[in-house]
CSV table of C-alpha atoms in Angstrom, one decimal:
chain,number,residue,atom,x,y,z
A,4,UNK,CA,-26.4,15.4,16.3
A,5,UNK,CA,-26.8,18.4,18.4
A,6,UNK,CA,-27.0,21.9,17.7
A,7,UNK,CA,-23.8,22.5,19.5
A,8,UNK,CA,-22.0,20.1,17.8
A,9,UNK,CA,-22.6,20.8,14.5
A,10,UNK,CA,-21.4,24.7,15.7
A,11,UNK,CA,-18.3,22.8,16.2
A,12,UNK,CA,-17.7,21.0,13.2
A,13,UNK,CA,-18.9,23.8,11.2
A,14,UNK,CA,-15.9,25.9,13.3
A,15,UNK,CA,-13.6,23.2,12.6
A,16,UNK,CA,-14.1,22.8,9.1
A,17,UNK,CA,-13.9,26.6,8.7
A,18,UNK,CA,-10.7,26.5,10.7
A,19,UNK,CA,-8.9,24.3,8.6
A,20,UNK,CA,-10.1,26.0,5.4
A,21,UNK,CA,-8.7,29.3,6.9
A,22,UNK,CA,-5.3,27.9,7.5
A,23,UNK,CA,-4.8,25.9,4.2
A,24,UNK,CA,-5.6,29.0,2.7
A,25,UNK,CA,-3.1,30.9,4.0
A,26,UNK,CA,-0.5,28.4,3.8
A,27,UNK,CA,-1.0,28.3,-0.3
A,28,UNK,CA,-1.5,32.3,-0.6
A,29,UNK,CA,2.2,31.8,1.7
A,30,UNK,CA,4.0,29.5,-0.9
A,31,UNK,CA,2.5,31.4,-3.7
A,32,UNK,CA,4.4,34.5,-2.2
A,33,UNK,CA,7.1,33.2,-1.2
A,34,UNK,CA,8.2,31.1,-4.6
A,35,UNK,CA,10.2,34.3,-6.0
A,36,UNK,CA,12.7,33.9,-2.6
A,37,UNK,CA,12.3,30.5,-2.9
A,38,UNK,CA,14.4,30.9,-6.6
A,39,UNK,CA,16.8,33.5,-5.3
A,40,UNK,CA,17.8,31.8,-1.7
A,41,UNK,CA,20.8,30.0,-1.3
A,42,UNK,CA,19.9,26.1,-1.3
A,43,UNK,CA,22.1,26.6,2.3
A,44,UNK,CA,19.0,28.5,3.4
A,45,UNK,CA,16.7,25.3,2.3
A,46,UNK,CA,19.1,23.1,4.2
A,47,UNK,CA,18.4,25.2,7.5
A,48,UNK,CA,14.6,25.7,6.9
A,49,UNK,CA,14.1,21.4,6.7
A,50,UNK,CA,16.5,21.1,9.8
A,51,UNK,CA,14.3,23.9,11.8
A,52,UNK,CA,11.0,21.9,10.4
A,53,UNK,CA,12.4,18.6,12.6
A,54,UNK,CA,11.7,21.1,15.8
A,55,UNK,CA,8.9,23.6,15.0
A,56,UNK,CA,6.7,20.6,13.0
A,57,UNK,CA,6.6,17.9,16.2
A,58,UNK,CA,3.8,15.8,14.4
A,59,UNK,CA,5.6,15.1,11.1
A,60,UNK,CA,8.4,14.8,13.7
A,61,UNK,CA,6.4,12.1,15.6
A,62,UNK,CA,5.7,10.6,12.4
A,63,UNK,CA,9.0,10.2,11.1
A,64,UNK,CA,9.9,8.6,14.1
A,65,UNK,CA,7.8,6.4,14.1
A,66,UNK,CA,8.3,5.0,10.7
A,67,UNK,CA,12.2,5.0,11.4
A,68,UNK,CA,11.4,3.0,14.4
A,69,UNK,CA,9.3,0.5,11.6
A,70,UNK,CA,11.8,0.0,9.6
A,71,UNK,CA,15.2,0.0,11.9
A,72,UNK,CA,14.5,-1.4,14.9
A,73,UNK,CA,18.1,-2.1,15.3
A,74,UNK,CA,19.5,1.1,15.5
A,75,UNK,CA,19.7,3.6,18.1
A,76,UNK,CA,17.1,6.2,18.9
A,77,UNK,CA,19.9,8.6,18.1
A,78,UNK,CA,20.8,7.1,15.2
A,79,UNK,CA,17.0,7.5,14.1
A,80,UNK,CA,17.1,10.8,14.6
A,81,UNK,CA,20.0,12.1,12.9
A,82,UNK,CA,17.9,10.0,9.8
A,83,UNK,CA,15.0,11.8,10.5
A,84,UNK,CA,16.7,15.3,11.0
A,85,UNK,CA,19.0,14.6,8.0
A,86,UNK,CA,15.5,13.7,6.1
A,87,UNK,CA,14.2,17.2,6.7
A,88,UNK,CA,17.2,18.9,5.5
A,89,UNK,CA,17.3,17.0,2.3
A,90,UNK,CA,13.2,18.2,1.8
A,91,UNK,CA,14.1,21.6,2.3
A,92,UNK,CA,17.0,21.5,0.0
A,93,UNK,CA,15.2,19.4,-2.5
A,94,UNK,CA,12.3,22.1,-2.6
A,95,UNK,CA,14.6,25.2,-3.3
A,96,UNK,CA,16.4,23.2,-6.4
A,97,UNK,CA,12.6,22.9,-7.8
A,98,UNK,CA,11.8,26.3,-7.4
A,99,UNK,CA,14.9,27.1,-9.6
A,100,UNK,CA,14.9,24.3,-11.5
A,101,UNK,CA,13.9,25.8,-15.0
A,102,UNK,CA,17.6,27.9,-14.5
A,103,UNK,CA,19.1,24.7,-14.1
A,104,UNK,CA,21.6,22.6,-16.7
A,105,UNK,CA,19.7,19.6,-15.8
A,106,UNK,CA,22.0,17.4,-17.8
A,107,UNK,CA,25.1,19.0,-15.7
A,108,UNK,CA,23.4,19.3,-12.4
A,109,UNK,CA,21.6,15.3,-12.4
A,110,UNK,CA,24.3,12.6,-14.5
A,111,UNK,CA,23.1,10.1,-16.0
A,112,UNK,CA,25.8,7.5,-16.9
A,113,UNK,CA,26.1,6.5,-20.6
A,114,UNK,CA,25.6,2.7,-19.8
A,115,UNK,CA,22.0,3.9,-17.8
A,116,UNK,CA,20.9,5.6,-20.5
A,117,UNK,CA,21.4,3.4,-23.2
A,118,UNK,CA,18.9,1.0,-20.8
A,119,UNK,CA,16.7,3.7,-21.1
A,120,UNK,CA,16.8,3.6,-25.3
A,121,UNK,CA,16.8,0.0,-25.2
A,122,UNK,CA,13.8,-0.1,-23.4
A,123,UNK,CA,12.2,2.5,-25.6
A,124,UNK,CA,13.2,0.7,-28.6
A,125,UNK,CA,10.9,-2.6,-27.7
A,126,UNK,CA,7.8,-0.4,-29.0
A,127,UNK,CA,5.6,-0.8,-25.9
A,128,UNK,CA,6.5,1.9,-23.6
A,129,UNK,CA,8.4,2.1,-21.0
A,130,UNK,CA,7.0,2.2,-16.9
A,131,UNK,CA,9.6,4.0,-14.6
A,132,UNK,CA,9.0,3.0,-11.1
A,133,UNK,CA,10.5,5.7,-8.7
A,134,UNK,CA,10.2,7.3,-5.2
A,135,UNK,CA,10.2,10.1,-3.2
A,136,UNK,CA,13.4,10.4,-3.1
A,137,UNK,CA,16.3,12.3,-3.2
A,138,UNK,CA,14.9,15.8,-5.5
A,139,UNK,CA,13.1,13.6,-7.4
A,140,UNK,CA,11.3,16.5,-9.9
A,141,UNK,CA,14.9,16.9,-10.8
A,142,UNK,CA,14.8,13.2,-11.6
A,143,UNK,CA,11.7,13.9,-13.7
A,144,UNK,CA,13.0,16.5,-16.1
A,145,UNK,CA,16.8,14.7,-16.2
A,146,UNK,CA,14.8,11.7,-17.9
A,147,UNK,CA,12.7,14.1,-19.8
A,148,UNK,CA,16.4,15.7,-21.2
A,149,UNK,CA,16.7,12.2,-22.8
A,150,UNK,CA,14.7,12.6,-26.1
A,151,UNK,CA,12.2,9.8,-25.2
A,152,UNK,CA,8.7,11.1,-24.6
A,153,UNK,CA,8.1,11.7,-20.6
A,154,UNK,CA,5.5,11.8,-18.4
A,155,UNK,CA,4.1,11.5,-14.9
A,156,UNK,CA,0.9,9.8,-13.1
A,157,UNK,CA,0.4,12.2,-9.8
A,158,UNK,CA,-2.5,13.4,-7.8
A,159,UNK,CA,-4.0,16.5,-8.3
A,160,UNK,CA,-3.5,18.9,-5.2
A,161,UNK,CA,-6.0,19.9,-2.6
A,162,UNK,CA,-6.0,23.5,-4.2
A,163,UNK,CA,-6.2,24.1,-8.0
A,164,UNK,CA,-3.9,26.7,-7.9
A,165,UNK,CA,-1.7,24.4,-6.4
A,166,UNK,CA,-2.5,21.7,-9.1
A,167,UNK,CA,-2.4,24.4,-12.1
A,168,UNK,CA,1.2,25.8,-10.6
A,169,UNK,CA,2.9,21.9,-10.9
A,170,UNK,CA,1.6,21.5,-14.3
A,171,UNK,CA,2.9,24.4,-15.6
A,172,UNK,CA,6.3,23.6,-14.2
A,173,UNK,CA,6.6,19.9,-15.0
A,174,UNK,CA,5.1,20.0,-18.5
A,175,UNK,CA,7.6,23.4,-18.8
A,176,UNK,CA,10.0,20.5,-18.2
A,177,UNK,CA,9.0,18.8,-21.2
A,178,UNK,CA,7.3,16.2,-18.8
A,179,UNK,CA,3.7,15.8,-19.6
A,180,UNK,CA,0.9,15.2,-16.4
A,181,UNK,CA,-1.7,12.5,-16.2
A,182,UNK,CA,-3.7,13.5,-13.4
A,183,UNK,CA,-5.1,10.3,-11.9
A,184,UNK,CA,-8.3,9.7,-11.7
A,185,UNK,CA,-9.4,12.2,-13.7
A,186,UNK,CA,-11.9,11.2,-17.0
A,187,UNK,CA,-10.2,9.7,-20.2
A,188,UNK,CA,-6.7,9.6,-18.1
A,189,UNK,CA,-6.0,5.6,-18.4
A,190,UNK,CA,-7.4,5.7,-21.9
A,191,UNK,CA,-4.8,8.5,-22.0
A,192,UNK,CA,-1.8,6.9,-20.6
A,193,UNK,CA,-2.6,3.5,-22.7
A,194,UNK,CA,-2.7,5.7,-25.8
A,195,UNK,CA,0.9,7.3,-24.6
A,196,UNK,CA,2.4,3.7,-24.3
A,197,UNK,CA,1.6,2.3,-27.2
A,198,UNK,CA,1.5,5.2,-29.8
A,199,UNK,CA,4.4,7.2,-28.4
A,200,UNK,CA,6.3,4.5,-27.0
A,201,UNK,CA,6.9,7.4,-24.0
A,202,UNK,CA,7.9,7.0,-20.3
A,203,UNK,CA,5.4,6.8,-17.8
A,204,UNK,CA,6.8,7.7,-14.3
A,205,UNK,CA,4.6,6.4,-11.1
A,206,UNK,CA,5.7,6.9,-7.7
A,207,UNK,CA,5.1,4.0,-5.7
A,208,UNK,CA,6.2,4.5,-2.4
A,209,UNK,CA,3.2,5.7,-0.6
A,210,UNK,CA,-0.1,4.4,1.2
A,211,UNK,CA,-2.4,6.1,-0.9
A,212,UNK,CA,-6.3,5.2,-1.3
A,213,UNK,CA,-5.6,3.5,-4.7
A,214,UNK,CA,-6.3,0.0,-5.6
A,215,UNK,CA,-2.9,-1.7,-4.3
A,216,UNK,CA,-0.8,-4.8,-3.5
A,217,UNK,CA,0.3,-5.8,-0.3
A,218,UNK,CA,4.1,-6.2,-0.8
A,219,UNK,CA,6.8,-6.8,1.6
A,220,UNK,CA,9.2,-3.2,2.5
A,221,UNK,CA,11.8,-3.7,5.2
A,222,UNK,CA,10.2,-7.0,6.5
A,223,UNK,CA,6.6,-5.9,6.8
A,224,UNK,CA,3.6,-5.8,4.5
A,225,UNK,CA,3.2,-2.5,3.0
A,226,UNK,CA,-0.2,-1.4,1.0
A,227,UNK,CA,1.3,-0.3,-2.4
A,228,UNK,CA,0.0,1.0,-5.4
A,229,UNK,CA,-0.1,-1.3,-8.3
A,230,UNK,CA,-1.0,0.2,-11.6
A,231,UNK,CA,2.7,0.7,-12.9
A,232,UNK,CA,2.5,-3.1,-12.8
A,233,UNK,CA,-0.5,-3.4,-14.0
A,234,UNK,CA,0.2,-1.3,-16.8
A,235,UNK,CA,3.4,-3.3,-17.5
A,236,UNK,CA,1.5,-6.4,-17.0
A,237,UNK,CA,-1.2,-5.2,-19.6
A,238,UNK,CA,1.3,-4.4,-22.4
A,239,UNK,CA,4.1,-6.1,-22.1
A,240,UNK,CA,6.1,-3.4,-21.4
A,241,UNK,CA,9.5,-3.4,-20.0
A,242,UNK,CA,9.6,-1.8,-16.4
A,243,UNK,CA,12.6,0.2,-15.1
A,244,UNK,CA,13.6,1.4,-11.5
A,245,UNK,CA,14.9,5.0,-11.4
A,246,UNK,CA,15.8,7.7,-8.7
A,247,UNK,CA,18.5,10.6,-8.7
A,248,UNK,CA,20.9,10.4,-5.3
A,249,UNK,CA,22.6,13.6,-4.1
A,250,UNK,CA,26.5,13.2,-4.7
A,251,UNK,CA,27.7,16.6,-3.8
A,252,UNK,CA,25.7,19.9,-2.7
A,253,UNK,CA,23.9,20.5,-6.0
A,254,UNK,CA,24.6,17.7,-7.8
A,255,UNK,CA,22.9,14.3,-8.3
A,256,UNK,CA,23.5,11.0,-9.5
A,257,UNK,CA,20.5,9.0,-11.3
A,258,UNK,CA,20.4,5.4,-11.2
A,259,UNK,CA,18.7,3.0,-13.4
A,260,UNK,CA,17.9,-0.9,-13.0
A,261,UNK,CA,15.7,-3.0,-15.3
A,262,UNK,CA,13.1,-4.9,-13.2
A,263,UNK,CA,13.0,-8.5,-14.9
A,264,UNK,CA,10.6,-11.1,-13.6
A,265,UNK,CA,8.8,-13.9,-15.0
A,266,UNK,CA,5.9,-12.7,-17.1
A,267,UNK,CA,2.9,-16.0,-16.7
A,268,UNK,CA,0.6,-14.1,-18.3
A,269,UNK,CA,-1.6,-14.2,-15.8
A,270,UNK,CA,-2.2,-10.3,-15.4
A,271,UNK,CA,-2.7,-10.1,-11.1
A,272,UNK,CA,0.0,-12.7,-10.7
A,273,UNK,CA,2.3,-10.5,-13.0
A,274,UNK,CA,1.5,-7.3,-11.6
A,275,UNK,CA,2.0,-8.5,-7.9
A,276,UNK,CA,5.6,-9.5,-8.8
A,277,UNK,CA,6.6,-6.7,-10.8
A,278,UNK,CA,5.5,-4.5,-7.9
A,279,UNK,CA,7.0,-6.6,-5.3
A,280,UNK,CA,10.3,-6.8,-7.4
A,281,UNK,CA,9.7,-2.5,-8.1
A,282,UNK,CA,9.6,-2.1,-4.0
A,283,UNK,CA,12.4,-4.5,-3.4
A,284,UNK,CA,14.3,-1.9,-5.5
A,285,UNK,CA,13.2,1.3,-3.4
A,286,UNK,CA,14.0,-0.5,0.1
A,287,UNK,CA,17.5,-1.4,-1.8
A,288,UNK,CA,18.2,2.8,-2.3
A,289,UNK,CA,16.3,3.6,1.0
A,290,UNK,CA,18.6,1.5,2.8
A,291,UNK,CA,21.4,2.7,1.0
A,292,UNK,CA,20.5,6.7,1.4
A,293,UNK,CA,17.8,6.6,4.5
A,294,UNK,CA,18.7,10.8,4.9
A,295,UNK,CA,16.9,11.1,1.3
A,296,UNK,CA,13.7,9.9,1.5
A,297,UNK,CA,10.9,11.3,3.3
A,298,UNK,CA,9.9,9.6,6.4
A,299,UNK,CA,7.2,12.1,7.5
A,300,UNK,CA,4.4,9.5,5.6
A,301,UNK,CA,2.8,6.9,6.8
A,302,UNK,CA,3.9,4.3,4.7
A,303,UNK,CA,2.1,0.9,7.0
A,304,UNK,CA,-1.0,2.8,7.4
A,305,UNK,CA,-3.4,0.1,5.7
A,306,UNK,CA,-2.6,-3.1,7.0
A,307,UNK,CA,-4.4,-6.6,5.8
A,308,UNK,CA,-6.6,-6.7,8.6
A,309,UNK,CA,-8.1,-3.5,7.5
A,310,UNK,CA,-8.3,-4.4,4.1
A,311,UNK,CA,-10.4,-7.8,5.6
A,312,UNK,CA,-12.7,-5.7,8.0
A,313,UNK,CA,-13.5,-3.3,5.1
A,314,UNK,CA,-14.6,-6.5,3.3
């Protein structure tokens, strides 16, 4: 490599390291308007994003495109644009969340929740697949409000401050943090099945570089993580479906399925169902609510071929 091109990678590296920066610096700043701001002005922030962000935009888009060819490129848009107002909104109820009546602003219906205790009162656990959607941190601490032991599988963020900042908040929440990947943490979340009987919530609805299944989501094969079914597939465990839907400006609706498939034994076999089944669920609510889940990701990155090269 030349001199002059390691100048500009250095410069580039440097560049982005500058901007991310200044863009946590930014939401650390900003979080005490965040709380105070009407969630009106989240509304207006997501819908500006749609025009002053043109590669999520494109990205969006594209993935609408994916997943309804059928409709109109109008049609698409007012999902897309409709997807970026519900993120904006979304991220001003988290901000405030902890001056919330979680159990007035998210309902859970008496019949959902007794699933919930049911589940819990099987003695292995229970494994919540959910999604990004809807204000799904609002999801987390309505399921948290239900007495059963809670907690959350997620990534750690590029920026510590970042990572400390979501702990804080969620395990404020009474929702306790696995951060994957990190030492002891499956030794951790085994010991919180079977000992505590708890909830373990995994988001599922990503292309992520975790070990995966390739699952169908709206007719095409879709890399997808698999360790709530392994986990599931392990133990026994029951697995549920869960997500919280926006019925009204500041209130949401969560909704609860059982996922019941035919347990062989066989642990891969299992855990390919249950995760086919879990995803089946997601395209289900997608479907239902397309304006509430977030679009901006490139969910068929990873495709089998890629899988086969890398082999």
């Amino acid at each position: 490599m030349s001199a002059q091109a390691r100048e500009k990678g250095f410069l580039s590296r440097a560049g982005k390291r500058i901007r991310r920066e200044l863009r946590v610096r930014l939401l650390l700043l900003s979080l005490p308007l965040l709380g105070i701001l009407p969630l009106a002005a989240g509304a207006a922030l997501g819908g500006l994003a749609w025009y002053l962000v043109p590669r999520q935009r494109r990205l969006a888009r594209e993935q609408l495109r994916l997943a309804f060819p059928e409709k109109s490129e109008a049609e698409r848009d007012r999902i897309g644009r409709a997807s970026f107002v519900n993120l904006g909104r979304a991220a001003l109820e988290t901000a405030r969340a902890d001056r919330m009546d979680i159990r007035a602003r998210v309902d859970l219906d008496p019949r959902d929740e007794a699933l919930l205790h049911a589940a819990h009162a099987e003695g292995k656990g229970i494994v919540v697949v959910t999604a990004h959607i809807g204000a799904w941190e609002l999801f987390a601490r309505r399921m948290a409000a239900t007495g059963i032991p809670c907690s959350t599988v997620a990534k750690e963020a590029h920026d510590p401050r970042i990572t400390a900042l979501l702990m804080n908040v969620r395990e404020g929440a009474g929702v306790r943090v696995f951060w994957r990947g990190t030492p002891m943490s499956a030794r951790e979340i085994l010991r919180f099945l079977q000992r505590e009987g708890g909830i373990v919530g995994v988001l599922i609805d990503q292309d992520t570089q975790v070990a995966g299944h390739f699952v169908p989501f709206f007719g095409r094969p879709a890399f997808t993580p698999r360790a709530a079914g392994d986990l599931a597939a392990r133990l026994g465990a029951p697995m549920l479906f869960a997500c919280a839907h926006r019925v009204a400006r500041d209130m949401h609706r969560m909704v609860v399925r059982r996922i019941d498939v035919q347990r062989t034994g066989d642990r891969d076999r299992d855990s390919v169902a249950l995760t086919a089944a879990a995803t089946r669920c997601i395209e289900d609510e997608v479907r239902s609510r397309p304006d509430e889940w977030v679009w901006m990701h490139p969910r068929w990155r990873t495709q089998p071929a890629d899988i086969a090269r890398e082999k």
